[in-house]
Short mmCIF file of C-alpha atoms and ligand atoms in Angstrom, two decimals:
data_model
loop_
_atom_site.label_atom_id
_atom_site.label_comp_id
_atom_site.label_asym_id
_atom_site.label_seq_id
_atom_site.Cartn_x
_atom_site.Cartn_y
_atom_site.Cartn_z
CA MET A 4 131.70 116.23 84.18
CA GLY A 5 130.97 120.03 84.91
CA ILE A 6 128.07 121.56 83.35
CA ASN A 7 129.06 123.75 79.90
CA GLY A 8 127.72 124.70 76.77
CA LYS A 9 127.02 121.60 75.50
CA THR A 10 125.59 120.47 78.68
CA ARG A 11 121.78 118.89 77.61
CA VAL A 12 118.71 118.71 80.11
CA CYS A 13 116.49 116.09 81.03
CA ALA A 14 113.60 116.80 83.83
CA ILE A 15 110.30 115.45 84.98
CA ILE A 16 107.16 117.35 85.23
CA GLY A 17 104.25 117.34 86.69
CA ASP A 18 102.63 118.83 90.22
CA PRO A 19 103.19 117.96 92.66
CA VAL A 20 107.20 117.03 91.91
CA GLU A 21 109.29 118.32 94.84
CA HIS A 22 109.78 115.29 96.40
CA SER A 23 110.31 113.10 93.30
CA LEU A 24 113.42 110.65 93.55
CA SER A 25 113.99 110.65 89.86
CA PRO A 26 116.32 113.61 89.83
CA ALA A 27 118.75 111.70 92.28
CA MET A 28 118.86 108.76 90.10
CA HIS A 29 118.96 110.07 86.66
CA ASN A 30 122.05 112.56 88.14
CA ALA A 31 123.81 109.83 89.78
CA ALA A 32 123.51 107.86 86.44
CA PHE A 33 124.67 110.65 84.38
CA ARG A 34 127.70 111.23 86.62
CA LYS A 35 128.80 107.62 86.99
CA LEU A 36 128.91 107.19 82.97
CA GLY A 37 130.18 110.81 82.65
CA LEU A 38 127.55 111.92 80.28
CA ASN A 39 127.22 115.70 79.65
CA LEU A 40 123.34 115.36 80.83
CA VAL A 41 121.50 116.74 83.97
CA TYR A 42 118.13 116.55 85.32
CA LEU A 43 116.31 118.54 87.06
CA ALA A 44 112.54 118.99 88.35
CA PHE A 45 109.81 121.67 86.84
CA LYS A 46 106.44 121.94 88.55
CA VAL A 47 104.41 122.40 85.70
CA THR A 48 100.08 122.94 86.04
CA LYS A 49 97.02 121.91 83.87
CA ASN A 50 97.35 125.25 81.98
CA GLU A 51 100.74 125.20 81.67
CA LEU A 52 101.64 122.07 79.99
CA LYS A 53 101.09 123.36 76.83
CA ASP A 54 104.15 125.92 77.16
CA ALA A 55 105.64 123.65 79.32
CA ILE A 56 106.28 121.29 76.22
CA SER A 57 106.98 123.81 73.62
CA GLY A 58 109.30 125.08 76.31
CA ALA A 59 111.30 121.84 76.19
CA ARG A 60 110.99 121.46 72.28
CA SER A 61 112.34 125.11 71.91
CA LEU A 62 114.92 124.80 73.78
CA GLY A 63 116.25 121.73 72.77
CA LEU A 64 115.70 118.92 75.70
CA ARG A 65 116.92 115.94 75.69
CA GLY A 66 113.90 114.44 77.44
CA LEU A 67 111.87 114.29 79.97
CA ASN A 68 109.53 112.47 82.85
CA VAL A 69 106.17 112.75 82.85
CA THR A 70 104.00 112.08 86.25
CA MET A 71 100.66 113.50 87.43
CA PRO A 72 98.71 114.94 86.44
CA HIS A 73 100.10 115.08 82.79
CA LYS A 74 100.45 111.34 81.25
CA ASN A 75 97.63 111.65 79.34
CA ALA A 76 96.77 115.03 78.71
CA VAL A 77 100.55 115.40 76.90
CA ILE A 78 99.79 113.05 74.20
CA LYS A 79 97.99 115.24 72.05
CA TYR A 80 101.22 117.99 71.99
CA LEU A 81 103.84 114.81 71.08
CA ASP A 82 104.95 113.79 67.24
CA GLU A 83 104.70 110.28 67.66
CA ILE A 84 103.53 108.22 70.99
CA GLY A 85 105.16 104.34 71.45
CA SER A 86 102.56 101.80 70.58
CA GLU A 87 102.55 100.58 74.01
CA ALA A 88 101.59 104.35 75.50
CA LYS A 89 99.10 104.91 72.91
CA ALA A 90 97.16 101.60 73.68
CA ILE A 91 97.46 102.31 77.75
CA GLY A 92 97.14 106.33 76.83
CA ALA A 93 99.53 107.12 78.78
CA VAL A 94 103.16 108.68 78.25
CA ASN A 95 105.47 108.97 81.28
CA THR A 96 108.97 109.30 79.05
CA ILE A 97 109.31 111.51 76.39
CA LEU A 98 112.44 111.52 73.99
CA ASN A 99 113.24 114.71 72.02
CA ASP A 100 115.03 113.07 68.80
CA GLN A 101 116.35 115.89 66.77
CA GLY A 102 113.24 118.12 67.22
CA LYS A 103 110.50 115.06 67.08
CA LEU A 104 109.70 114.49 70.65
CA VAL A 105 108.15 110.78 71.09
CA GLY A 106 106.26 109.35 74.24
CA TYR A 107 107.02 106.34 75.45
CA ASN A 108 105.06 104.66 78.54
CA THR A 109 107.67 102.67 80.55
CA ASP A 110 106.09 101.59 83.64
CA GLY A 111 104.66 98.42 82.92
CA LYS A 112 107.78 96.86 81.39
CA GLY A 113 109.55 98.49 85.07
CA ALA A 114 107.24 96.94 87.02
CA MET A 115 107.54 93.45 85.08
CA ILE A 116 111.41 93.40 85.41
CA ALA A 117 110.94 94.84 89.03
CA LEU A 118 109.25 91.15 89.46
CA GLN A 119 112.43 89.46 87.05
CA GLU A 120 114.98 90.97 89.11
CA ASN A 121 113.60 89.16 92.38
CA HIS A 122 113.40 85.68 90.88
CA ILE A 123 109.10 85.77 90.66
CA SER A 124 108.92 84.26 87.23
CA THR A 125 105.44 84.86 85.92
CA ASP A 126 104.99 82.01 83.59
CA GLU A 127 101.90 79.97 84.25
CA LYS A 128 100.99 82.37 87.16
CA LYS A 129 97.56 83.99 87.91
CA MET A 130 98.17 87.73 88.75
CA LEU A 131 95.69 89.36 91.09
CA LEU A 132 95.92 93.36 89.81
CA LEU A 133 94.70 95.53 93.06
CA GLY A 134 93.53 98.99 90.97
CA ALA A 135 92.55 99.71 87.26
CA GLY A 136 93.93 103.43 87.59
CA GLY A 137 97.03 104.83 84.97
CA ALA A 138 100.18 102.51 86.57
CA ALA A 139 97.58 99.29 87.03
CA LYS A 140 96.47 100.04 83.23
CA ALA A 141 100.28 99.94 82.80
CA ILE A 142 101.20 96.67 84.30
CA ALA A 143 98.00 95.23 82.92
CA PHE A 144 99.13 95.74 79.33
CA GLN A 145 102.61 93.82 80.30
CA ALA A 146 101.49 91.24 82.71
CA GLU A 147 98.52 90.40 80.19
CA GLN A 148 101.47 88.94 77.77
CA ASP A 149 103.27 86.80 80.35
CA VAL A 150 101.27 85.55 83.17
CA GLU A 151 98.86 82.53 82.40
CA GLU A 152 95.74 84.73 83.81
CA LEU A 153 95.25 88.17 85.14
CA VAL A 154 92.33 89.10 86.87
CA ILE A 155 91.72 93.43 87.98
CA VAL A 156 90.13 94.08 90.99
CA ASN A 157 89.04 98.07 91.26
CA ARG A 158 86.88 99.79 93.83
CA THR A 159 85.11 101.26 90.72
CA ILE A 160 83.85 98.07 89.24
CA GLU A 161 83.77 100.02 85.62
CA THR A 162 87.36 101.00 85.26
CA ALA A 163 88.17 97.30 85.95
CA GLU A 164 85.46 96.08 83.88
CA GLN A 165 86.92 98.27 81.08
CA LEU A 166 90.19 97.54 81.09
CA ALA A 167 89.57 93.82 81.00
CA GLU A 168 87.64 94.31 77.59
CA LEU A 169 90.26 96.43 76.35
CA LEU A 170 93.07 93.81 77.41
CA TRP A 171 90.78 90.98 76.01
CA LYS A 172 90.44 92.61 72.40
CA LYS A 173 93.97 93.48 72.17
CA PHE A 174 95.60 90.19 73.64
CA GLY A 175 92.53 87.42 73.49
CA LYS A 176 93.72 85.77 76.51
CA LYS A 177 91.87 85.30 79.30
CA VAL A 178 91.01 88.30 82.19
CA LYS A 179 88.54 89.18 84.73
CA GLY A 180 87.19 92.52 85.96
CA LYS A 181 85.79 92.54 89.30
CA THR A 182 85.42 94.29 92.22
CA LEU A 183 87.78 95.56 94.85
CA SER A 184 85.69 93.72 98.30
CA ALA A 185 86.12 91.58 100.41
CA GLY A 186 84.25 88.77 99.25
CA VAL A 187 86.26 88.72 95.80
CA LEU A 188 89.53 89.44 97.22
CA LYS A 189 88.68 85.89 99.50
CA GLU A 190 87.86 84.42 96.52
CA GLU A 191 90.61 84.96 94.20
CA MET A 192 93.64 85.27 97.07
CA GLU A 193 93.38 81.39 97.12
CA THR A 194 94.56 80.80 93.76
CA THR A 195 96.62 84.11 93.14
CA ASP A 196 100.46 83.69 93.11
CA ILE A 197 101.67 87.50 92.59
CA LEU A 198 99.89 90.23 94.24
CA VAL A 199 100.45 93.34 92.71
CA ASN A 200 99.00 97.06 94.66
CA ALA A 201 98.28 99.28 92.06
CA THR A 202 95.96 101.10 94.05
CA SER A 203 96.87 104.33 95.97
CA VAL A 204 95.48 102.51 99.42
CA GLY A 205 98.26 102.30 102.09
CA MET A 206 100.34 105.49 100.24
CA TYR A 207 101.74 108.38 102.73
CA PRO A 208 99.84 109.61 105.26
CA ASP A 209 97.40 106.87 105.49
CA ILE A 210 100.37 104.30 106.43
CA ASN A 211 98.16 101.95 108.54
CA LYS A 212 96.23 100.93 105.31
CA SER A 213 96.35 97.94 103.22
CA PRO A 214 93.74 96.87 100.04
CA VAL A 215 93.89 93.39 101.72
CA PRO A 216 93.31 91.63 104.97
CA SER A 217 96.11 90.36 106.37
CA ASP A 218 94.71 86.92 106.89
CA LEU A 219 94.15 86.08 103.39
CA LEU A 220 98.59 86.35 103.27
CA HIS A 221 100.18 83.10 102.70
CA SER A 222 103.68 82.52 102.35
CA ASP A 223 103.43 80.77 98.58
CA LEU A 224 102.35 84.19 97.54
CA CYS A 225 104.61 87.11 95.78
CA VAL A 226 103.57 90.34 96.68
CA MET A 227 104.52 94.05 95.21
CA ASP A 228 103.47 97.04 96.17
CA ILE A 229 104.14 99.96 93.78
CA ILE A 230 104.10 102.72 96.20
CA TYR A 231 107.20 103.45 97.41
CA ASN A 232 106.36 106.07 99.95
CA PRO A 233 106.10 104.47 102.99
CA LEU A 234 109.25 102.22 100.93
CA GLU A 235 107.71 99.83 103.26
CA THR A 236 103.56 99.57 103.12
CA LYS A 237 101.74 97.82 105.64
CA LEU A 238 100.62 95.16 102.76
CA VAL A 239 104.68 94.50 102.14
CA LYS A 240 104.91 94.53 106.50
CA ASP A 241 101.67 91.72 106.35
CA ALA A 242 103.37 89.90 103.87
CA LYS A 243 106.51 89.38 104.96
CA ALA A 244 105.40 88.39 108.71
CA VAL A 245 103.66 85.21 106.65
CA GLY A 246 106.76 84.68 104.82
CA ALA A 247 105.44 85.54 101.40
CA LYS A 248 108.02 87.11 99.01
CA VAL A 249 108.16 90.91 98.70
CA VAL A 250 109.11 93.72 96.51
CA SER A 251 109.18 97.15 97.07
CA GLY A 252 107.87 100.27 94.87
CA LEU A 253 111.00 101.37 95.10
CA GLU A 254 112.10 98.31 92.53
CA MET A 255 109.53 99.85 89.47
CA LEU A 256 110.32 103.20 89.84
CA LEU A 257 113.87 102.10 89.59
CA TYR A 258 113.26 100.01 86.60
CA GLN A 259 110.81 102.31 84.51
CA GLY A 260 113.63 105.12 85.28
CA ALA A 261 116.36 102.61 83.98
CA ILE A 262 114.49 102.18 80.63
CA ALA A 263 113.49 105.65 79.85
CA PHE A 264 117.35 106.20 80.91
CA GLU A 265 118.40 103.70 78.25
CA ILE A 266 116.05 105.97 76.02
CA TRP A 267 117.52 109.16 76.49
CA THR A 268 121.54 107.88 76.42
CA ASN A 269 121.80 104.52 74.30
CA CYS A 270 123.98 103.43 77.56
CA SER A 271 123.00 100.81 79.55
CA ALA A 272 121.37 101.98 82.96
CA PRO A 273 123.58 101.84 85.94
CA VAL A 274 121.02 100.44 88.01
CA ASP A 275 123.10 100.15 91.73
CA VAL A 276 124.17 103.81 91.50
CA MET A 277 120.17 104.68 90.73
CA LYS A 278 118.76 102.44 93.44
CA LYS A 279 121.35 103.51 95.82
CA ALA A 280 120.97 107.49 95.04
CA ALA A 281 116.82 106.82 95.33
CA LEU A 282 117.10 105.02 98.54
CA SER A 283 119.71 107.87 100.15
CA LYS A 284 116.94 110.50 98.81
CA LEU A 285 114.29 108.97 100.14
CA ALA A 286 115.91 108.47 104.02
CA GLU A 287 117.15 112.39 103.41
CA GLN A 288 113.36 113.53 103.17
CA GLY A 289 111.95 110.90 105.20
CA ASP A 290 108.09 111.10 104.94
CA ILE A 291 107.26 112.64 101.86
CA ASP A 292 104.28 115.10 102.34
N1 NAP B 547 106.81 102.42 91.72
C1 NAP B 547 106.30 103.15 90.98
O1 NAP B 547 107.15 103.37 89.73
C2 NAP B 547 104.77 103.92 90.23
C3 NAP B 547 105.09 104.65 89.07
C4 NAP B 547 103.17 105.21 89.19
C5 NAP B 547 102.58 105.31 90.43
N2 NAP B 547 102.45 104.48 91.39
C6 NAP B 547 101.58 104.53 92.46
O2 NAP B 547 101.19 104.02 92.34
C7 NAP B 547 99.79 104.42 92.88
C8 NAP B 547 98.57 104.63 91.92
O3 NAP B 547 99.24 105.46 90.97
P1 NAP B 547 97.84 106.04 89.48
O4 NAP B 547 99.09 107.05 88.69
O5 NAP B 547 97.67 104.57 88.96
O6 NAP B 547 97.32 106.55 90.34
P2 NAP B 547 94.90 106.87 89.80
O7 NAP B 547 95.14 106.85 87.88
O8 NAP B 547 94.56 107.78 90.47
O9 NAP B 547 94.69 105.61 90.07
C9 NAP B 547 94.87 105.07 91.83
C10 NAP B 547 93.74 103.90 91.97
O10 NAP B 547 93.76 104.02 92.97
C11 NAP B 547 92.39 103.58 93.56
N3 NAP B 547 92.12 104.02 94.67
C12 NAP B 547 92.13 105.52 95.28
N4 NAP B 547 91.80 105.56 96.58
C13 NAP B 547 91.66 103.88 96.62
C14 NAP B 547 90.50 103.49 98.09
N5 NAP B 547 90.84 104.40 98.74
N6 NAP B 547 90.00 102.40 98.28
C15 NAP B 547 90.27 101.45 97.28
N7 NAP B 547 91.03 102.06 95.63
C16 NAP B 547 91.33 103.25 95.54
C17 NAP B 547 91.62 103.77 92.43
O11 NAP B 547 89.95 103.10 92.40
P3 NAP B 547 89.21 104.04 91.67
O12 NAP B 547 89.76 103.97 90.00
O13 NAP B 547 87.96 103.23 92.29
O14 NAP B 547 89.16 105.68 91.71
C18 NAP B 547 92.30 103.53 91.22
O15 NAP B 547 92.26 102.28 90.64
C19 NAP B 547 100.02 105.31 93.53
O16 NAP B 547 100.35 104.85 95.27
C20 NAP B 547 101.23 106.50 93.17
O17 NAP B 547 102.19 106.53 93.60
C21 NAP B 547 104.24 104.22 91.38
#
């Protein structure tokens, strides 16, 4: 559908956003379904956030994705926050519902759907989650509702402990927060079913780094690395080499995007089309700097 007087806009705001795969993913989906929507990327600095949200309101944008560094700061400019986003303290999707801006967080659900779609069941499983930053927190909130046991390890122990305590208070289920160290990894990995890397270790340009020594990986393990740049991290390569099941960060990106798409359009997301568009954008971009 061509752009006309009735075309509505969705966009991602963040800093940086130039290499975001979301415009390719969402525009391909809008085209596939013949929706009169277009998706853009706007670089918005911290100082510009308030004005950007006010602008989105005045211009009647249909929806926004919010990325670093605004996921937390944006909350104070919205009219309503979904319960999950409120608990996590981070919004990655905004719906403009007839002038009311409603904030959601689709990261955690996106990660869990990525596991399901790759036939990885979380029932009665132990998940070892590396990291306690924004993405880890969103994943932890979803995972805690599904897995038998959750262990969160982070370089900064205090953040892991705070997250574990928050989850314990909210869900009343067993959860541990520990330091990301060789000793802890060795101890925890022996009984882990699902390993999720939600740290930025291994992300471009540090592509030869992995948060987990390769000798701790085994073939019974499922490994999801939420980093998608590079598409295949060292952790994913090491996991594949020992015969473990792997899920790339692109899958989480895809499903968090699919949920956002459904929030804005009330239509089922054409996931295959979105994946193809994201992969071809990645191939076109090569390494992202
Ligand atoms: N696939 C997706 O859809 C998706 C969505 C969101 C994010 N991501 C990716 O997930 C990663 C984390 O994003 P985020 O938003 O959660 O960032 P964040 O809030 O800044 O958290 C970063 C996490 O990485 C840890 N970390 C950073 N450098 C480390 C190092 N050298 N050694 C050990 N731990 C280290 C931090 O530990 P400390 O607390 O000790 O600093 C923290 O736990 C990024 O690579 C991002 O691109 C992917």
